Amino acid sequence: MDFKEKVLQIIAEVCEDDVVKEEHELDIFDAGLIDSFATVELLVQFEEQLDINVPITEFDRDTWNTPNAIVDRLNELK
Amino acid sequence: MTPYSSFLFFIILGILLLPTMILGILGKRLRYYNVFVSIAILAIIFSEGNAGFFSLVAFTILQVLLVKGYITYRQTKNSSLVFYVISFLSILPLILSKVLPTLAVDNWASFLGISYLTFRAVQIIIETRDGLIKEQISIYQLVNFMLFYPTISSGPIDRFRRFQRDEEKHWTPEEYKELLYKGINKIFLGFLYKFIIGYTINSYFIMNLDHIADGKFTYHLFYMYSYSLYLFFDFAGYTAFAVGVSYMMGIRSPENFNKPFISRNIKDFWNRWHMSLSFWFRDYVFMRFVFLMKKKKWVQNKMMVSNLGYILLFLLMGVWHGLAIQYIIYGAYHALMMAGFNFFESWNKKHKRWPTGRTMTIVSIVITFHVVCFGFYLFSGRLFQ
């Protein structure tokens, strides 16, 4: 599994919805798929599964809003 | 003089901002003249005896020392203990200002805007801890951010890195004209909200409730709805002034309200009401608490973690309003509503019992509106008098 697939898998698990694997430009906050609680879960999973540490304050809803954007941000932090 | 409370304040502000506007339209940098405006307005606000000028100065020096000291420390080390001690010291003046009145001693720690200034300082400390602020901040940058006069008395609570991006931006004449247009628009909206609608509700309805209501129950019922509307128009009006003046200064301060009375549920409400405060608590209290619980695996149950987070957040928010019974009950009430909605939401995700569609959306909005108004009724303290 490549990096992008791995990230999408984590997002899908946290959102409890596979739609994020198909629609990479979907705004997961606007779509109501994720809230602040699930956001934290996402960050914990990134740390545990990908070994990438994303501080809570780094996770800005305007720039981490779609599956594609999240993959890009994680690539920057890798 | 309390900001935005009298026409005299607006007249002085208008005269002082005239050169700012002309410089902006010409595409000149606003910074130097704006420093002068800031000092002049702060002097006008804090020249009155009870605004707490000396406490403000002492507070600012303390926060500058803490923030600058912590940034220097964090460049080489990162101990949790130091972070907690520095954060505690930063919040200490605010704690004192809340506790002193209950001890019936002189409240020397307090000054106008203390809680909003504390939020700004603590936010920098937390972002430094997270490694987002690495470079040392100059005293000018820090004081300019913390004492930004348009939002000094009651927010909105801006974030340092966002504020700094606007502050360093060189607005072109076209961009500045756009900002100015939006700013003036907001200020007129503020007049409509605060001085026309809010004022009318308060002085023609709430003040005359004794004559309007025919019994104790109707009195409290009318009070609940009118107070809720008054609170919104008064505070949204203030916010429109604060944000509008910020725009004229070239700073796009965040908004506080996004049509809160059409919220579909209580969670939605907290994304629309006093947003800069609720987002602060969300980012710096709730999410950090949840993160800690999950990482340390202290509490396993998901529902339990989020509900504990809500209880912590809303009790803190309640106490932050003041150490009085109505604020603590207000906080507990919203914690209960959020936890209740949390249960309902996860139950409904499984069973899908709550129908969707236009009618149900309206029903949800009506229910949420009443829940919210009852919260403001508790907040008003009318029940405990």
Coordinates of C-alpha atoms in Angstrom, one line a residue:
Chain A
M1 CA 0.0 0.0 0.0
D2 CA 1.5 3.4 -0.9
F3 CA 1.5 6.4 1.3
K4 CA -1.6 8.0 -0.1
E5 CA -3.7 4.8 0.2
K6 CA -2.6 4.4 3.8
V7 CA -3.6 7.9 4.7
L8 CA -7.0 7.5 2.9
Q9 CA -7.6 4.3 4.8
I10 CA -7.0 6.1 8.1
I11 CA -9.3 8.9 7.2
A12 CA -12.0 6.5 6.1
E13 CA -11.7 4.6 9.4
V14 CA -11.9 7.7 11.5
C15 CA -14.8 9.1 9.4
E16 CA -16.5 5.7 9.4
D17 CA -17.3 6.3 5.7
D18 CA -15.5 5.0 2.6
V19 CA -16.6 8.0 0.5
V20 CA -13.3 9.7 1.3
K21 CA -11.4 7.0 -0.7
E22 CA -13.4 8.0 -3.8
E23 CA -13.9 11.7 -3.5
H24 CA -10.5 13.2 -2.8
E25 CA -11.7 16.8 -3.0
L26 CA -14.6 16.4 -0.5
D27 CA -14.5 18.9 2.4
I28 CA -14.8 16.5 5.3
F29 CA -15.8 19.2 7.8
D30 CA -18.5 20.7 5.6
A31 CA -19.8 17.2 4.8
G32 CA -20.2 16.6 8.6
L33 CA -17.9 13.5 8.4
I34 CA -15.5 14.7 11.1
D35 CA -15.7 16.8 14.2
S36 CA -13.1 18.0 16.7
F37 CA -13.2 14.7 18.6
A38 CA -12.6 12.7 15.4
T39 CA -9.9 15.1 14.4
V40 CA -7.9 14.2 17.5
E41 CA -8.4 10.5 16.6
L42 CA -7.0 11.2 13.2
L43 CA -3.9 12.9 14.7
V44 CA -3.4 10.0 17.1
Q45 CA -3.6 7.5 14.2
F46 CA -1.2 9.5 12.0
E47 CA 1.3 9.3 14.9
E48 CA 0.8 5.6 15.6
Q49 CA 0.5 4.3 12.1
L50 CA 2.6 6.7 10.1
D51 CA 4.9 8.0 12.8
I52 CA 4.1 11.6 11.7
N53 CA 3.6 13.9 14.6
V54 CA 1.0 16.6 13.8
P55 CA 0.4 19.1 16.6
I56 CA -3.2 19.9 17.3
T57 CA -2.6 23.6 16.7
E58 CA -1.1 22.8 13.3
F59 CA -4.3 21.2 12.2
D60 CA -6.1 24.2 10.6
R61 CA -9.5 23.3 9.3
D62 CA -9.0 25.6 6.3
T63 CA -5.9 23.8 5.0
W64 CA -6.6 20.3 6.2
N65 CA -10.1 20.1 4.9
T66 CA -10.0 17.4 2.1
P67 CA -8.4 14.0 1.7
N68 CA -6.0 15.4 -0.9
A69 CA -5.1 18.4 1.3
I70 CA -4.4 16.1 4.2
V71 CA -2.2 13.9 2.1
D72 CA -0.3 17.0 0.9
R73 CA 0.2 18.4 4.4
L74 CA 1.4 15.0 5.7
N75 CA 3.9 14.8 2.8
E76 CA 5.2 18.2 3.9
L77 CA 5.6 17.0 7.5
K78 CA 7.2 13.6 6.6
Chain B
M1 CA -14.0 55.5 28.4
T2 CA -15.6 52.2 27.4
P3 CA -14.9 51.4 23.8
Y4 CA -17.9 51.7 21.3
S5 CA -20.2 52.8 24.1
S6 CA -20.7 56.5 23.2
F7 CA -20.9 58.7 20.1
L8 CA -18.0 60.7 21.5
F9 CA -15.8 57.6 21.2
F10 CA -16.8 57.1 17.6
I11 CA -16.1 60.7 16.8
I12 CA -12.6 60.6 18.3
L13 CA -12.0 57.3 16.6
G14 CA -13.2 58.7 13.2
I15 CA -10.9 61.7 13.4
L16 CA -7.9 59.5 14.4
L17 CA -8.6 57.0 11.7
L18 CA -8.9 59.6 8.9
P19 CA -5.1 59.6 8.2
T20 CA -5.1 55.8 8.4
M21 CA -7.8 55.6 5.7
I22 CA -6.0 58.2 3.4
L23 CA -2.7 56.4 3.8
G24 CA -4.4 53.1 3.1
I25 CA -6.1 54.3 0.0
L26 CA -2.7 55.7 -1.3
G27 CA -1.2 52.3 -0.7
K28 CA 1.2 53.4 2.0
R29 CA 2.1 51.2 4.9
L30 CA -0.2 51.7 7.8
R31 CA 2.1 50.6 10.6
Y32 CA 3.8 53.8 12.0
Y33 CA 0.7 56.0 12.1
N34 CA -1.3 53.1 13.5
V35 CA 1.0 52.8 16.5
F36 CA 0.2 56.4 17.3
V37 CA -3.5 55.8 17.0
S38 CA -3.3 52.7 19.2
I39 CA -1.5 54.6 22.0
A40 CA -4.0 57.5 21.8
I41 CA -7.0 55.2 21.9
L42 CA -5.6 53.0 24.7
A43 CA -4.9 56.2 26.7
I44 CA -8.5 57.3 26.2
I45 CA -9.9 53.9 27.2
F46 CA -7.7 53.4 30.3
S47 CA -7.4 57.0 31.5
E48 CA -10.6 56.5 33.6
G49 CA -9.8 55.4 37.1
N50 CA -11.6 52.1 37.2
A51 CA -10.3 50.7 33.9
G52 CA -7.2 49.5 35.8
F53 CA -4.3 51.2 33.9
F54 CA -1.5 50.1 36.3
S55 CA -2.8 46.5 36.4
L56 CA -2.8 46.5 32.6
V57 CA 0.9 47.6 32.5
A58 CA 1.9 45.1 35.2
F59 CA 0.0 42.4 33.4
T60 CA 1.6 43.2 30.0
I61 CA 5.1 43.2 31.4
L62 CA 4.5 39.8 33.1
Q63 CA 3.1 38.3 29.9
V64 CA 6.0 39.6 27.8
L65 CA 8.5 38.1 30.2
L66 CA 6.7 34.8 30.2
V67 CA 6.2 34.5 26.5
K68 CA 9.7 35.7 25.5
G69 CA 11.3 33.6 28.3
Y70 CA 9.4 30.5 27.2
I71 CA 10.2 30.9 23.5
T72 CA 14.0 31.1 24.4
Y73 CA 13.7 28.1 26.7
R74 CA 11.7 26.1 24.1
Q75 CA 14.4 26.6 21.4
T76 CA 16.7 24.2 23.3
K77 CA 14.5 22.2 25.8
N78 CA 10.9 20.9 26.0
S79 CA 9.9 19.8 29.5
S80 CA 6.1 19.4 30.2
L81 CA 6.6 20.7 33.7
V82 CA 8.0 24.0 32.5
F83 CA 5.2 24.4 30.0
Y84 CA 2.5 23.8 32.7
V85 CA 4.2 26.2 35.1
I86 CA 4.6 29.0 32.5
S87 CA 0.9 28.5 31.4
F88 CA -0.2 28.6 35.0
L89 CA 1.7 31.9 35.7
S90 CA 0.2 33.3 32.5
I91 CA -3.4 32.5 33.7
L92 CA -2.7 33.5 37.3
P93 CA -3.7 37.2 37.0
L94 CA -7.0 36.1 35.4
I95 CA -7.6 33.6 38.3
L96 CA -6.8 36.3 40.8
S97 CA -9.2 38.7 39.1
K98 CA -12.0 36.1 39.4
V99 CA -11.2 35.0 43.0
L100 CA -10.5 38.3 44.6
P101 CA -14.1 39.6 44.4
T102 CA -15.4 36.5 46.1
L103 CA -13.1 37.2 49.0
A104 CA -14.6 40.7 49.4
V105 CA -11.2 42.4 48.9
D106 CA -10.2 45.1 46.5
N107 CA -9.9 43.6 43.0
W108 CA -6.5 45.0 42.1
A109 CA -5.7 42.3 39.6
S110 CA -8.5 43.2 37.2
F111 CA -8.6 45.6 34.3
L112 CA -10.8 46.0 31.2
G113 CA -10.2 43.1 28.8
I114 CA -8.1 40.9 31.1
S115 CA -9.7 37.7 30.1
Y116 CA -9.3 38.4 26.4
L117 CA -5.7 39.4 26.8
T118 CA -5.0 36.2 28.7
F119 CA -6.4 34.1 25.9
R120 CA -4.0 35.7 23.5
A121 CA -0.9 35.2 25.6
V122 CA -1.7 31.6 26.5
Q123 CA -2.3 30.8 22.9
I124 CA 1.2 31.9 22.0
I125 CA 2.7 29.8 24.8
I126 CA 0.7 26.7 23.6
E127 CA 1.8 27.2 20.0
T128 CA 5.4 27.6 21.1
R129 CA 5.1 24.3 23.0
D130 CA 3.7 22.7 19.8
G131 CA 6.7 24.0 17.9
L132 CA 4.6 26.3 15.6
I133 CA 6.2 29.4 16.9
K134 CA 10.0 28.9 16.8
E135 CA 11.5 32.4 16.2
Q136 CA 11.7 34.9 19.1
I137 CA 8.9 37.5 19.0
S138 CA 9.9 41.1 19.4
I139 CA 8.4 43.2 22.3
Y140 CA 6.7 45.4 19.7
Q141 CA 5.1 42.5 17.9
L142 CA 3.9 41.0 21.1
V143 CA 2.5 44.1 22.7
N144 CA 1.0 45.2 19.3
F145 CA -0.9 41.8 19.1
M146 CA -1.9 41.7 22.8
L147 CA -3.1 45.3 23.1
F148 CA -4.6 45.6 19.7
Y149 CA -7.1 48.3 20.7
P150 CA -10.1 47.5 18.4
T151 CA -10.6 44.1 20.1
I152 CA -9.1 44.9 23.5
S153 CA -12.2 45.0 25.7
S154 CA -14.2 41.9 24.6
G155 CA -12.5 40.3 21.7
P156 CA -12.8 38.7 19.1
I157 CA -9.8 36.6 20.2
D158 CA -7.4 36.5 17.3
R159 CA -4.4 34.1 16.8
F160 CA -0.9 35.4 16.8
R161 CA 0.3 33.8 13.5
R162 CA -2.9 34.9 11.7
F163 CA -2.7 38.4 13.1
Q164 CA 1.0 38.7 12.1
R165 CA 0.3 37.7 8.5
D166 CA -2.1 40.6 8.2
E167 CA 0.1 42.9 10.1
E168 CA 3.1 42.3 7.8
K169 CA 1.0 42.5 4.6
H170 CA 1.4 45.4 2.4
W171 CA -2.1 46.2 1.2
T172 CA -2.4 47.6 -2.3
P173 CA -4.8 50.6 -2.7
E174 CA -7.5 48.2 -4.2
E175 CA -7.2 45.7 -1.4
Y176 CA -7.3 48.4 1.2
K177 CA -10.4 50.0 -0.4
E178 CA -12.1 46.6 -0.2
L179 CA -11.1 46.3 3.5
L180 CA -12.3 49.8 4.2
Y181 CA -15.6 49.2 2.5
K182 CA -16.2 46.0 4.5
G183 CA -15.1 47.7 7.7
I184 CA -17.5 50.6 7.3
N185 CA -20.3 48.2 6.4
K186 CA -19.7 46.3 9.6
I187 CA -19.6 49.4 11.7
F188 CA -23.1 50.4 10.3
L189 CA -24.3 46.9 11.0
G190 CA -23.0 47.4 14.5
F191 CA -25.0 50.6 14.9
L192 CA -28.2 48.8 13.7
Y193 CA -27.6 45.8 16.0
K194 CA -26.4 47.5 19.2
F195 CA -27.9 51.0 19.3
I196 CA -31.1 50.4 17.5
I197 CA -32.3 46.8 17.8
G198 CA -30.5 45.9 21.1
Y199 CA -31.4 49.2 22.7
T200 CA -35.0 49.0 21.6
I201 CA -35.4 45.4 23.0
N202 CA -33.9 46.4 26.3
S203 CA -35.5 49.8 27.0
Y204 CA -38.9 49.3 25.5
F205 CA -39.5 45.6 26.3
I206 CA -37.3 44.2 29.0
M207 CA -37.4 47.4 31.2
N208 CA -41.2 47.4 30.8
L209 CA -41.8 43.7 31.4
D210 CA -43.6 44.5 34.7
H211 CA -46.4 46.1 32.8
I212 CA -46.3 43.8 29.8
A213 CA -46.4 40.4 31.5
D214 CA -49.5 39.5 33.5
G215 CA -48.0 36.9 35.8
K216 CA -44.8 35.5 37.2
F217 CA -44.6 32.8 34.6
T218 CA -45.2 35.0 31.6
Y219 CA -42.7 37.5 33.0
H220 CA -39.9 34.9 33.1
L221 CA -40.9 33.4 29.8
F222 CA -40.9 36.8 28.0
Y223 CA -37.7 37.7 29.8
M224 CA -36.0 34.5 28.6
Y225 CA -36.7 35.2 24.9
S226 CA -36.1 39.0 25.0
Y227 CA -32.9 38.7 27.0
S228 CA -31.5 36.1 24.5
L229 CA -32.2 38.4 21.6
Y230 CA -30.9 41.4 23.4
L231 CA -27.7 39.5 24.3
F232 CA -27.2 38.6 20.7
F233 CA -27.8 42.0 19.2
D234 CA -25.8 43.8 21.9
F235 CA -22.7 41.5 21.6
A236 CA -22.9 41.0 17.8
G237 CA -23.2 44.8 17.5
Y238 CA -20.1 45.2 19.6
T239 CA -18.3 42.6 17.6
A240 CA -19.2 44.3 14.3
F241 CA -17.6 47.5 15.6
A242 CA -14.5 45.7 16.8
V243 CA -14.1 43.7 13.5
G244 CA -15.0 46.7 11.4
V245 CA -12.4 49.0 13.0
S246 CA -9.8 46.1 12.8
Y247 CA -10.4 46.0 9.0
M248 CA -9.8 49.7 8.7
M249 CA -6.5 49.1 10.5
G250 CA -5.6 46.5 8.0
I251 CA -6.2 43.5 10.3
R252 CA -9.0 41.0 9.4
S253 CA -10.0 40.0 13.0
P254 CA -12.1 36.8 13.1
E255 CA -15.9 36.9 13.3
N256 CA -17.8 35.9 16.4
F257 CA -21.2 35.1 15.1
N258 CA -22.6 33.1 12.2
K259 CA -26.4 33.3 12.5
P260 CA -26.5 31.4 15.8
F261 CA -30.3 31.2 16.0
I262 CA -30.6 29.0 13.0
S263 CA -28.4 26.3 14.5
R264 CA -29.7 22.8 13.9
N265 CA -28.3 21.3 17.1
I266 CA -26.3 22.3 20.1
K267 CA -23.0 21.4 18.6
D268 CA -23.9 23.5 15.5
F269 CA -24.7 26.3 17.9
W270 CA -21.3 26.3 19.4
N271 CA -19.8 26.6 15.9
R272 CA -21.9 29.8 15.4
W273 CA -22.0 31.6 18.8
H274 CA -19.1 33.6 20.2
M275 CA -17.0 31.6 17.8
S276 CA -13.5 33.0 18.6
L277 CA -14.1 32.0 22.3
S278 CA -15.6 28.6 21.6
F279 CA -12.9 27.8 19.0
W280 CA -10.3 28.7 21.5
F281 CA -11.7 26.3 24.1
R282 CA -12.1 23.7 21.4
D283 CA -8.5 23.9 20.1
Y284 CA -6.7 24.6 23.4
V285 CA -8.8 22.7 26.0
F286 CA -11.1 20.1 24.5
M287 CA -8.9 18.7 21.7
R288 CA -5.8 18.7 23.9
F289 CA -7.7 16.9 26.7
V290 CA -9.0 14.3 24.3
F291 CA -5.5 13.9 22.8
L292 CA -3.9 13.4 26.2
M293 CA -6.6 10.8 27.2
K294 CA -6.1 8.9 24.0
K295 CA -2.4 8.9 24.0
K296 CA -2.0 7.9 27.6
K297 CA -4.9 5.5 27.3
W298 CA -6.3 6.7 30.6
V299 CA -9.9 6.4 29.5
Q300 CA -10.8 3.9 26.8
N301 CA -14.5 4.5 26.1
K302 CA -14.9 7.0 23.3
M303 CA -18.2 8.4 24.5
M304 CA -16.7 8.8 28.0
V305 CA -13.7 10.7 26.7
S306 CA -15.7 13.2 24.7
N307 CA -18.2 13.8 27.4
L308 CA -15.5 14.4 30.0
G309 CA -14.0 16.8 27.5
Y310 CA -17.3 18.7 27.2
I311 CA -17.8 18.8 31.0
L312 CA -14.2 20.2 31.4
L313 CA -14.7 22.7 28.5
F314 CA -18.1 24.1 29.5
L315 CA -17.4 24.3 33.3
L316 CA -14.2 26.2 32.5
M317 CA -16.1 28.5 30.1
G318 CA -18.8 29.0 32.8
V319 CA -16.3 29.9 35.6
W320 CA -14.5 32.1 33.1
H321 CA -17.6 34.3 33.0
G322 CA -17.3 34.7 36.7
L323 CA -17.4 32.8 40.0
A324 CA -21.1 33.1 40.4
I325 CA -23.7 30.4 40.7
Q326 CA -25.5 31.3 37.4
Y327 CA -22.3 31.0 35.3
I328 CA -21.4 27.6 36.8
I329 CA -25.0 26.3 36.2
Y330 CA -24.9 27.8 32.7
G331 CA -21.7 25.8 32.0
A332 CA -23.0 22.6 33.5
Y333 CA -26.2 23.0 31.5
H334 CA -24.3 23.3 28.2
A335 CA -22.1 20.3 29.2
L336 CA -25.2 18.3 29.8
M337 CA -26.8 19.3 26.5
M338 CA -23.6 18.5 24.6
A339 CA -23.2 15.1 26.3
G340 CA -26.9 14.4 25.7
F341 CA -26.6 15.3 22.0
N342 CA -23.5 13.2 21.8
F343 CA -25.4 10.1 22.9
F344 CA -28.3 11.0 20.6
E345 CA -26.0 11.5 17.6
S346 CA -24.2 8.2 17.9
W347 CA -27.5 6.4 18.6
N348 CA -29.1 7.9 15.6
K349 CA -26.1 7.0 13.4
K350 CA -26.9 3.4 14.1
H351 CA -30.7 3.4 14.1
K352 CA -31.4 6.3 11.7
R353 CA -34.6 7.2 13.6
W354 CA -34.5 11.0 13.2
P355 CA -36.0 11.7 9.8
T356 CA -34.2 14.1 7.4
G357 CA -35.7 16.7 5.2
R358 CA -36.9 20.3 5.3
T359 CA -39.6 19.9 7.9
M360 CA -37.3 18.1 10.3
T361 CA -34.6 20.7 9.8
I362 CA -37.0 23.4 10.9
V363 CA -38.1 21.3 13.8
S364 CA -34.5 20.9 14.8
I365 CA -33.8 24.6 14.6
V366 CA -36.9 25.4 16.7
I367 CA -35.9 22.9 19.4
T368 CA -32.3 24.2 19.5
F369 CA -33.5 27.8 19.7
H370 CA -35.5 27.0 22.9
V371 CA -32.7 25.0 24.4
V372 CA -30.3 27.9 23.8
C373 CA -32.7 30.6 25.1
F374 CA -33.2 28.6 28.3
G375 CA -29.4 28.5 28.6
F376 CA -29.3 32.3 28.3
Y377 CA -32.0 32.6 30.9
L378 CA -29.9 30.6 33.3
F379 CA -26.9 32.8 32.3
S380 CA -28.8 36.0 33.1
G381 CA -29.1 35.0 36.7
R382 CA -32.8 36.1 36.8
L383 CA -33.7 32.7 38.3
F384 CA -31.4 33.1 41.2
Q385 CA -32.4 36.6 42.3

